[in-house]
Amino acid sequence: MEKEFKRKKSPSKNLIVFIKNKKVEGKNATDIFVNAIKKIGPNKIVEQTNYRVDKLPLIVQKKDDRKQMNSLGKQGFVCTHLSTIAKKRLLERIGQSLNIKIKVQIDEFAKN
């Protein structure tokens, strides 16, 4: 009988995000990513960019069960089906596209 080998998960990482020199809070990388999107303004992101995650729009009005999505309240849902590194890169691209001062770092020593 063959043994199944589980792929080891990489150590937990977290995001450290500052928008206009104010820290974005959250308990993990996904929370911080969602809170950063809220702070920037989901409507502004939708109107001025066309970012996608695996061919789906980053922000949608109705939840799509094909990908992990988190609620933005009345402003819809944001796709969070990204690695922490991809979340960092996407936030940086959004900041650059919208000309918003944003600083994003990865905390390699995050604890869950």
PDB file of C-alpha atoms in Angstrom:
ATOM      1  CA  MET A   1       0.000   0.000   0.000  1.00  0.00           C
ATOM      2  CA  GLU A   2       1.423   3.376  -1.007  1.00  0.00           C
ATOM      3  CA  LYS A   3       1.798   6.166   1.500  1.00  0.00           C
ATOM      4  CA  GLU A   4       0.280   9.500   0.668  1.00  0.00           C
ATOM      5  CA  PHE A   5       2.599  12.415   1.173  1.00  0.00           C
ATOM      6  CA  LYS A   6       1.109  15.695   2.108  1.00  0.00           C
ATOM      7  CA  ARG A   7       2.792  18.753   0.717  1.00  0.00           C
ATOM      8  CA  LYS A   8       4.165  20.830   3.557  1.00  0.00           C
ATOM      9  CA  LYS A   9       2.620  24.220   3.875  1.00  0.00           C
ATOM     10  CA  SER A  10       5.044  27.107   3.915  1.00  0.00           C
ATOM     11  CA  PRO A  11       5.378  29.008   7.171  1.00  0.00           C
ATOM     12  CA  SER A  12       2.671  31.559   7.797  1.00  0.00           C
ATOM     13  CA  LYS A  13       3.349  35.028   6.457  1.00  0.00           C
ATOM     14  CA  ASN A  14       1.544  38.255   7.128  1.00  0.00           C
ATOM     15  CA  LEU A  15       1.251  41.594   5.393  1.00  0.00           C
ATOM     16  CA  ILE A  16       2.258  44.936   6.789  1.00  0.00           C
ATOM     17  CA  VAL A  17       0.446  47.666   4.862  1.00  0.00           C
ATOM     18  CA  PHE A  18       0.585  51.439   5.180  1.00  0.00           C
ATOM     19  CA  ILE A  19      -1.727  53.599   3.083  1.00  0.00           C
ATOM     20  CA  LYS A  20      -0.932  57.304   3.254  1.00  0.00           C
ATOM     21  CA  ASN A  21       1.296  56.525   6.274  1.00  0.00           C
ATOM     22  CA  LYS A  22      -1.562  54.872   8.231  1.00  0.00           C
ATOM     23  CA  LYS A  23      -1.230  51.197   9.128  1.00  0.00           C
ATOM     24  CA  VAL A  24      -3.950  48.839   7.911  1.00  0.00           C
ATOM     25  CA  GLU A  25      -4.940  46.445  10.688  1.00  0.00           C
ATOM     26  CA  GLY A  26      -6.075  42.817  10.511  1.00  0.00           C
ATOM     27  CA  LYS A  27      -5.468  39.448  12.118  1.00  0.00           C
ATOM     28  CA  ASN A  28      -3.934  37.784   9.037  1.00  0.00           C
ATOM     29  CA  ALA A  29      -2.797  38.548   5.477  1.00  0.00           C
ATOM     30  CA  THR A  30      -6.282  38.078   4.039  1.00  0.00           C
ATOM     31  CA  ASP A  31      -7.914  40.415   6.586  1.00  0.00           C
ATOM     32  CA  ILE A  32      -5.259  43.054   5.975  1.00  0.00           C
ATOM     33  CA  PHE A  33      -5.674  42.699   2.192  1.00  0.00           C
ATOM     34  CA  VAL A  34      -9.468  43.091   2.451  1.00  0.00           C
ATOM     35  CA  ASN A  35      -9.150  46.065   4.828  1.00  0.00           C
ATOM     36  CA  ALA A  36      -6.643  47.706   2.466  1.00  0.00           C
ATOM     37  CA  ILE A  37      -9.083  47.292  -0.446  1.00  0.00           C
ATOM     38  CA  LYS A  38     -11.830  48.855   1.707  1.00  0.00           C
ATOM     39  CA  LYS A  39      -9.562  51.755   2.667  1.00  0.00           C
ATOM     40  CA  ILE A  40      -8.547  52.433  -0.945  1.00  0.00           C
ATOM     41  CA  GLY A  41     -12.160  52.175  -2.071  1.00  0.00           C
ATOM     42  CA  PRO A  42     -13.527  49.178  -3.978  1.00  0.00           C
ATOM     43  CA  ASN A  43     -15.558  51.406  -6.314  1.00  0.00           C
ATOM     44  CA  LYS A  44     -12.466  53.433  -7.189  1.00  0.00           C
ATOM     45  CA  ILE A  45     -10.545  50.216  -7.946  1.00  0.00           C
ATOM     46  CA  VAL A  46     -13.343  48.872 -10.169  1.00  0.00           C
ATOM     47  CA  GLU A  47     -13.808  52.158 -12.032  1.00  0.00           C
ATOM     48  CA  GLN A  48     -10.133  52.888 -12.653  1.00  0.00           C
ATOM     49  CA  THR A  49      -8.526  49.455 -13.038  1.00  0.00           C
ATOM     50  CA  ASN A  50      -9.339  46.098 -14.577  1.00  0.00           C
ATOM     51  CA  TYR A  51      -7.504  43.751 -12.221  1.00  0.00           C
ATOM     52  CA  ARG A  52      -8.387  40.081 -12.368  1.00  0.00           C
ATOM     53  CA  VAL A  53      -7.583  36.950 -10.392  1.00  0.00           C
ATOM     54  CA  ASP A  54      -7.581  33.765 -12.483  1.00  0.00           C
ATOM     55  CA  LYS A  55      -9.663  35.477 -15.191  1.00  0.00           C
ATOM     56  CA  LEU A  56     -12.285  36.664 -12.697  1.00  0.00           C
ATOM     57  CA  PRO A  57     -12.642  40.340 -11.739  1.00  0.00           C
ATOM     58  CA  LEU A  58     -10.912  41.239  -8.464  1.00  0.00           C
ATOM     59  CA  ILE A  59     -14.080  42.868  -7.108  1.00  0.00           C
ATOM     60  CA  VAL A  60     -17.590  41.636  -7.903  1.00  0.00           C
ATOM     61  CA  GLN A  61     -21.103  42.379  -6.683  1.00  0.00           C
ATOM     62  CA  LYS A  62     -22.184  38.725  -6.332  1.00  0.00           C
ATOM     63  CA  LYS A  63     -20.087  36.044  -4.681  1.00  0.00           C
ATOM     64  CA  ASP A  64     -18.570  33.510  -7.050  1.00  0.00           C
ATOM     65  CA  ASP A  65     -18.173  30.075  -5.473  1.00  0.00           C
ATOM     66  CA  ARG A  66     -15.299  29.142  -7.807  1.00  0.00           C
ATOM     67  CA  LYS A  67     -12.788  31.201  -5.803  1.00  0.00           C
ATOM     68  CA  GLN A  68     -12.242  32.335  -2.224  1.00  0.00           C
ATOM     69  CA  MET A  69     -14.020  35.640  -1.766  1.00  0.00           C
ATOM     70  CA  ASN A  70     -14.417  37.930   1.200  1.00  0.00           C
ATOM     71  CA  SER A  71     -17.186  40.423   1.775  1.00  0.00           C
ATOM     72  CA  LEU A  72     -16.663  44.140   1.340  1.00  0.00           C
ATOM     73  CA  GLY A  73     -20.081  44.836   2.851  1.00  0.00           C
ATOM     74  CA  LYS A  74     -22.393  46.735   0.525  1.00  0.00           C
ATOM     75  CA  GLN A  75     -19.534  47.184  -1.939  1.00  0.00           C
ATOM     76  CA  GLY A  76     -19.501  43.531  -3.005  1.00  0.00           C
ATOM     77  CA  PHE A  77     -16.849  40.850  -2.671  1.00  0.00           C
ATOM     78  CA  VAL A  78     -13.103  40.751  -3.266  1.00  0.00           C
ATOM     79  CA  CYS A  79     -11.273  37.669  -4.503  1.00  0.00           C
ATOM     80  CA  THR A  80      -8.726  36.594  -1.904  1.00  0.00           C
ATOM     81  CA  HIS A  81      -7.601  33.431  -3.717  1.00  0.00           C
ATOM     82  CA  LEU A  82      -3.992  34.671  -3.832  1.00  0.00           C
ATOM     83  CA  SER A  83      -0.770  33.903  -2.057  1.00  0.00           C
ATOM     84  CA  THR A  84       0.527  36.482   0.404  1.00  0.00           C
ATOM     85  CA  ILE A  85       3.212  37.476  -2.099  1.00  0.00           C
ATOM     86  CA  ALA A  86       0.587  37.945  -4.827  1.00  0.00           C
ATOM     87  CA  LYS A  87      -1.549  40.050  -2.445  1.00  0.00           C
ATOM     88  CA  LYS A  88       1.489  42.262  -1.798  1.00  0.00           C
ATOM     89  CA  ARG A  89       2.197  42.710  -5.504  1.00  0.00           C
ATOM     90  CA  LEU A  90      -1.435  43.421  -6.322  1.00  0.00           C
ATOM     91  CA  LEU A  91      -1.751  46.070  -3.590  1.00  0.00           C
ATOM     92  CA  GLU A  92       1.432  47.723  -4.888  1.00  0.00           C
ATOM     93  CA  ARG A  93       0.064  47.720  -8.455  1.00  0.00           C
ATOM     94  CA  ILE A  94      -3.255  49.173  -7.291  1.00  0.00           C
ATOM     95  CA  GLY A  95      -1.421  51.919  -5.394  1.00  0.00           C
ATOM     96  CA  GLN A  96       0.690  52.728  -8.426  1.00  0.00           C
ATOM     97  CA  SER A  97      -2.312  52.695 -10.809  1.00  0.00           C
ATOM     98  CA  LEU A  98      -4.361  54.990  -8.571  1.00  0.00           C
ATOM     99  CA  ASN A  99      -1.398  57.147  -7.548  1.00  0.00           C
ATOM    100  CA  ILE A 100      -1.881  56.312  -3.856  1.00  0.00           C
ATOM    101  CA  LYS A 101       1.032  56.263  -1.426  1.00  0.00           C
ATOM    102  CA  ILE A 102       1.123  52.643  -0.288  1.00  0.00           C
ATOM    103  CA  LYS A 103       3.866  50.603   1.367  1.00  0.00           C
ATOM    104  CA  VAL A 104       3.499  46.822   1.567  1.00  0.00           C
ATOM    105  CA  GLN A 105       5.864  44.407   3.278  1.00  0.00           C
ATOM    106  CA  ILE A 106       5.719  40.733   4.111  1.00  0.00           C
ATOM    107  CA  ASP A 107       6.252  39.678   7.707  1.00  0.00           C
ATOM    108  CA  GLU A 108       7.970  36.282   7.456  1.00  0.00           C
ATOM    109  CA  PHE A 109       7.547  35.583  11.168  1.00  0.00           C
ATOM    110  CA  ALA A 110       3.782  35.908  11.477  1.00  0.00           C
ATOM    111  CA  LYS A 111       2.095  33.778  14.088  1.00  0.00           C
ATOM    112  CA  ASN A 112      -1.440  32.467  13.709  1.00  0.00           C
TER     113      ASN A 112
END
